[in-house]
mmCIF file with all atom_site columns, C-alpha atoms and ligand atoms in Angstrom:
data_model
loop_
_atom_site.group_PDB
_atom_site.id
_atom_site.type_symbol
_atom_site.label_atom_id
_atom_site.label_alt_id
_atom_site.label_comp_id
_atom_site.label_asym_id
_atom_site.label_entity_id
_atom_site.label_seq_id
_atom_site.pdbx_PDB_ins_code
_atom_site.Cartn_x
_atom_site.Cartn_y
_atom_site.Cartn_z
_atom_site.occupancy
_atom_site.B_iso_or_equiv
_atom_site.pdbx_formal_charge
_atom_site.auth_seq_id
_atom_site.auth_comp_id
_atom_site.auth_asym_id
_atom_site.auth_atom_id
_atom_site.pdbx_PDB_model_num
ATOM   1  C  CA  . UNK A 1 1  ? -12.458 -28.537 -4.318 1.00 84.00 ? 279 UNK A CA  1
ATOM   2  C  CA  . UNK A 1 2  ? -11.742 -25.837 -7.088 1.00 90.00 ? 280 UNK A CA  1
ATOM   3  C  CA  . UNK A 1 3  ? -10.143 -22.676 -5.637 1.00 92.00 ? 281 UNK A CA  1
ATOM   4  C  CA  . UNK A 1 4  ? -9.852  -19.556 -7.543 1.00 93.00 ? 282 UNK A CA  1
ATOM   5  C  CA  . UNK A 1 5  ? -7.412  -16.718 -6.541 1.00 92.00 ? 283 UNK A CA  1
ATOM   6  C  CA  . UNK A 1 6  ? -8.238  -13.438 -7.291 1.00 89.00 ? 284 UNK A CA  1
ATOM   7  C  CA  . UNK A 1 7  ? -5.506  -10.615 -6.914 1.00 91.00 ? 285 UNK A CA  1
ATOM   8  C  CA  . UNK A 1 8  ? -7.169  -7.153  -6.089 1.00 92.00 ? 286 UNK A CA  1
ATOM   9  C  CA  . UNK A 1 9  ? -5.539  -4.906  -8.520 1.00 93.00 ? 287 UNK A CA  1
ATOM   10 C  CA  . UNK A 1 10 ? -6.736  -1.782  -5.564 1.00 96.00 ? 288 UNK A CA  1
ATOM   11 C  CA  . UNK A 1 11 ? -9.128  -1.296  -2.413 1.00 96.00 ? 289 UNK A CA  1
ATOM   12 C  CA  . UNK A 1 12 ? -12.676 0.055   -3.250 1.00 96.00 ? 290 UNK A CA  1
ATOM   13 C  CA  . UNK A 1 13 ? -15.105 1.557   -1.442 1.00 96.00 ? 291 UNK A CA  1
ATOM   14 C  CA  . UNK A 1 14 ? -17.959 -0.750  -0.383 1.00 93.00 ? 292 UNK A CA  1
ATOM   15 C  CA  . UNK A 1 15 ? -20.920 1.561   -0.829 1.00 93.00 ? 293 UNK A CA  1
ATOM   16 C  CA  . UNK A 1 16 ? -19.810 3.632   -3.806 1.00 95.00 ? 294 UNK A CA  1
ATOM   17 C  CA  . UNK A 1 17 ? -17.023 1.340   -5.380 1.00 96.00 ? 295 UNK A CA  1
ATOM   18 C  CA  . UNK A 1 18 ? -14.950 4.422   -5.397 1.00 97.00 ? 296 UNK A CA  1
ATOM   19 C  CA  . UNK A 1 19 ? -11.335 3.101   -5.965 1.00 98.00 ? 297 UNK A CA  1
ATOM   20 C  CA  . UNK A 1 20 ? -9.768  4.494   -2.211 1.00 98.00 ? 298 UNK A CA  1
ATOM   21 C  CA  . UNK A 1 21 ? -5.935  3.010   -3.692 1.00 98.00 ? 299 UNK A CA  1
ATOM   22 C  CA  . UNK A 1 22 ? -3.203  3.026   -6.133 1.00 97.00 ? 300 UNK A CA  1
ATOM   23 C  CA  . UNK A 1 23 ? -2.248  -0.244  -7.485 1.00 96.00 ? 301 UNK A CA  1
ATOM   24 C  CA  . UNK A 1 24 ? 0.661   -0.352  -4.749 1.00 96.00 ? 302 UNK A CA  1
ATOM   25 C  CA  . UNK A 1 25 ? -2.209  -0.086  -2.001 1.00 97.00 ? 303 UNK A CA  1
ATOM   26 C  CA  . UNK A 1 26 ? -1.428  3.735   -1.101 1.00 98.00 ? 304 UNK A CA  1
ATOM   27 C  CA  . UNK A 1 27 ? -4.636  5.389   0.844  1.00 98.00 ? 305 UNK A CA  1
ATOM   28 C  CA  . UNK A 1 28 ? -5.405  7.741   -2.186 1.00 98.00 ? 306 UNK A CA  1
ATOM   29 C  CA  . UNK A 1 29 ? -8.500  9.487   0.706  1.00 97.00 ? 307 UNK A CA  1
ATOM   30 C  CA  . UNK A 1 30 ? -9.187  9.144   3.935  1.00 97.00 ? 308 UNK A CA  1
ATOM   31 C  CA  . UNK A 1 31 ? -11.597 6.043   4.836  1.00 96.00 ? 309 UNK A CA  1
ATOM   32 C  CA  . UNK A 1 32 ? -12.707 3.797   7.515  1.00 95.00 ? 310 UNK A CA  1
ATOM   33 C  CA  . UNK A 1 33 ? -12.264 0.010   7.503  1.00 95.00 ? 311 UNK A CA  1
ATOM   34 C  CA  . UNK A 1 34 ? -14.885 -1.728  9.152  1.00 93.00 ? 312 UNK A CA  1
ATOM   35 C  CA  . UNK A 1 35 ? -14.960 -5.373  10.357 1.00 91.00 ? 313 UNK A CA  1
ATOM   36 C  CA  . UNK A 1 36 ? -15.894 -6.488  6.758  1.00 88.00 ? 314 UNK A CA  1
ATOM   37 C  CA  . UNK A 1 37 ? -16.461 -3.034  5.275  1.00 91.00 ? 315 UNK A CA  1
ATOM   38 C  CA  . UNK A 1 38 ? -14.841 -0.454  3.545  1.00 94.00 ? 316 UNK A CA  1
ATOM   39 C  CA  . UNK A 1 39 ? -16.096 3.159   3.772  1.00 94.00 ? 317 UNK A CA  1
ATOM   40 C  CA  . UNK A 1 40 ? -15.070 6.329   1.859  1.00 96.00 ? 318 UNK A CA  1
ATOM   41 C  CA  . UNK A 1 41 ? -14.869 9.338   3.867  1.00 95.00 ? 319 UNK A CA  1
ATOM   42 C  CA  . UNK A 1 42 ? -18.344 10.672  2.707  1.00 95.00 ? 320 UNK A CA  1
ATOM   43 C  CA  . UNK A 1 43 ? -19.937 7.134   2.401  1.00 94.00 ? 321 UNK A CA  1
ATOM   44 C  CA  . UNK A 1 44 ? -19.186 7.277   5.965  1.00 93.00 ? 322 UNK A CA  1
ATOM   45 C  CA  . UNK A 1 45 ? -20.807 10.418  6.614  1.00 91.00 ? 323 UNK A CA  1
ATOM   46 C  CA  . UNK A 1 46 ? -23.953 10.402  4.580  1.00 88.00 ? 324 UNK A CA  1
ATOM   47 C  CA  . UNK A 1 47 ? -24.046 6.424   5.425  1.00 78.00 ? 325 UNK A CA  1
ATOM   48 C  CA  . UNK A 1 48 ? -23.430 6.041   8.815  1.00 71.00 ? 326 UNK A CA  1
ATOM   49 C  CA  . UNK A 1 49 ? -23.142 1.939   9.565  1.00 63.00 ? 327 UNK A CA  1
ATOM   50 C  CA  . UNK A 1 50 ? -26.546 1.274   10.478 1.00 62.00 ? 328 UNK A CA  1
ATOM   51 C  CA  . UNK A 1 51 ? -25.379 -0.856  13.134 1.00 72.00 ? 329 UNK A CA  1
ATOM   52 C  CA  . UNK A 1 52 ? -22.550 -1.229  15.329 1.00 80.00 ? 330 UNK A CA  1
ATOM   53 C  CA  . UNK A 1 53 ? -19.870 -2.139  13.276 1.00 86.00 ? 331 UNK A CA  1
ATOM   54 C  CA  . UNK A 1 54 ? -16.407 -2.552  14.597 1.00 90.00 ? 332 UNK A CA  1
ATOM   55 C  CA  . UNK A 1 55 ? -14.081 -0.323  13.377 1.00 92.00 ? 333 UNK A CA  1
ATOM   56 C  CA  . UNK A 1 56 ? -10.859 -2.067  12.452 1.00 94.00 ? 334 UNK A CA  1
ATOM   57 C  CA  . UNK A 1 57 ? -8.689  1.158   11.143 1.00 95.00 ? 335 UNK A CA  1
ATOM   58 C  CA  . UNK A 1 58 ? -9.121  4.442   10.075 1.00 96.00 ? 336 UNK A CA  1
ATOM   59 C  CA  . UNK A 1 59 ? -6.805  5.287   6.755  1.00 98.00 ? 337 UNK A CA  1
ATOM   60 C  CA  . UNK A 1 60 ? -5.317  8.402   6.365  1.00 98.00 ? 338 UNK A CA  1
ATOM   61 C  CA  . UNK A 1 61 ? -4.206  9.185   2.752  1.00 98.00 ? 339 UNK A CA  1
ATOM   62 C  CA  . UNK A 1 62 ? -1.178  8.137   1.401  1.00 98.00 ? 340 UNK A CA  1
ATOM   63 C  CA  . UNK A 1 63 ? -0.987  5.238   4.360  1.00 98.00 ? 341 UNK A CA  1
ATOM   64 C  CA  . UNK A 1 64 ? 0.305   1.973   3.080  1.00 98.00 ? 342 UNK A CA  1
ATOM   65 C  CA  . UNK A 1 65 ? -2.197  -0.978  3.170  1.00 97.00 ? 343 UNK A CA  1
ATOM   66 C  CA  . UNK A 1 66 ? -0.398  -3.315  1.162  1.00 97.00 ? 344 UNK A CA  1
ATOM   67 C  CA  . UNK A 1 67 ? 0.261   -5.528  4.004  1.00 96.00 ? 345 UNK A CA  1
ATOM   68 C  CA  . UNK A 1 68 ? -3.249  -5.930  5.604  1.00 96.00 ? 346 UNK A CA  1
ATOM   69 C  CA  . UNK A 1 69 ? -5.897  -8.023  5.142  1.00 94.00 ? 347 UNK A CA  1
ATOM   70 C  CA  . UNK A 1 70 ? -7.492  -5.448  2.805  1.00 95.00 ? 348 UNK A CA  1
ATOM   71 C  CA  . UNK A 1 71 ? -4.881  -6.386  0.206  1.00 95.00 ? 349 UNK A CA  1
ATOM   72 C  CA  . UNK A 1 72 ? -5.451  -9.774  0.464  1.00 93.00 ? 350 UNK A CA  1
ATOM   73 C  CA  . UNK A 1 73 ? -6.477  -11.772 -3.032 1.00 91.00 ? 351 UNK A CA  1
ATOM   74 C  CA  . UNK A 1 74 ? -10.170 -12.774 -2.974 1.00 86.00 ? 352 UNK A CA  1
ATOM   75 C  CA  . UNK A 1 75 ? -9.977  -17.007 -2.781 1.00 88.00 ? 353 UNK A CA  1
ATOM   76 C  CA  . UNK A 1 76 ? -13.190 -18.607 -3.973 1.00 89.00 ? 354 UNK A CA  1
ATOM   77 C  CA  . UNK A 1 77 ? -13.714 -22.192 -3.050 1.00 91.00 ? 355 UNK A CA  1
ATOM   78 C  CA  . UNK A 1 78 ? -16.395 -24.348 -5.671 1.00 88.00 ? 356 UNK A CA  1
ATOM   79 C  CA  . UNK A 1 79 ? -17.091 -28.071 -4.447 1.00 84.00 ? 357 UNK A CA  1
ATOM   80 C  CA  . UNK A 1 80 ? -16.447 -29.649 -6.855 1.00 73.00 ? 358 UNK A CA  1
HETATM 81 ZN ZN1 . ZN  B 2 .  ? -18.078 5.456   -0.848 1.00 81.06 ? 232 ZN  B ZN1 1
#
């Protein structure tokens, strides 16, 4: 088994890829973390989750996020 790490370099939105971080994971907007999903504050409104997603935090700008999952590094797993 190959396994890549990946370091996020910032948190992006989902929908729009707008970058919602600094490289120190500051909240530079407001945005909503869903259960696997990242929304920016308008992606949110104009995109409301089609269905029920669980809402796992709401970000305020300037919160730290640096130690949640969301700054986790991407690991990719290849059989070999
Ligand atoms: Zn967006």
């Amino acid at each position: 088994m190959t396994r890549t790490v990946i370091p996020k370099d910032c948190i992006v939105c989902d929908v729009c890829n707008k970058q919602l971080s600094d490289s120190q994971f500051i909240a530079l907007d407001y945005c909503f973390w869903y259960e696997g999903w990242l929304y920016c504050n308008d992606c949110n409104k104009e995109h409301k989750p089609m269905r029920e997603l669980k809402l796992i935090m709401e970000i305020q700008k300037g919160q730290d996020v640096s130690n949640t999952d969301l700054a986790l590094p991407i690991i990719m797993e290849f059989g070999d």
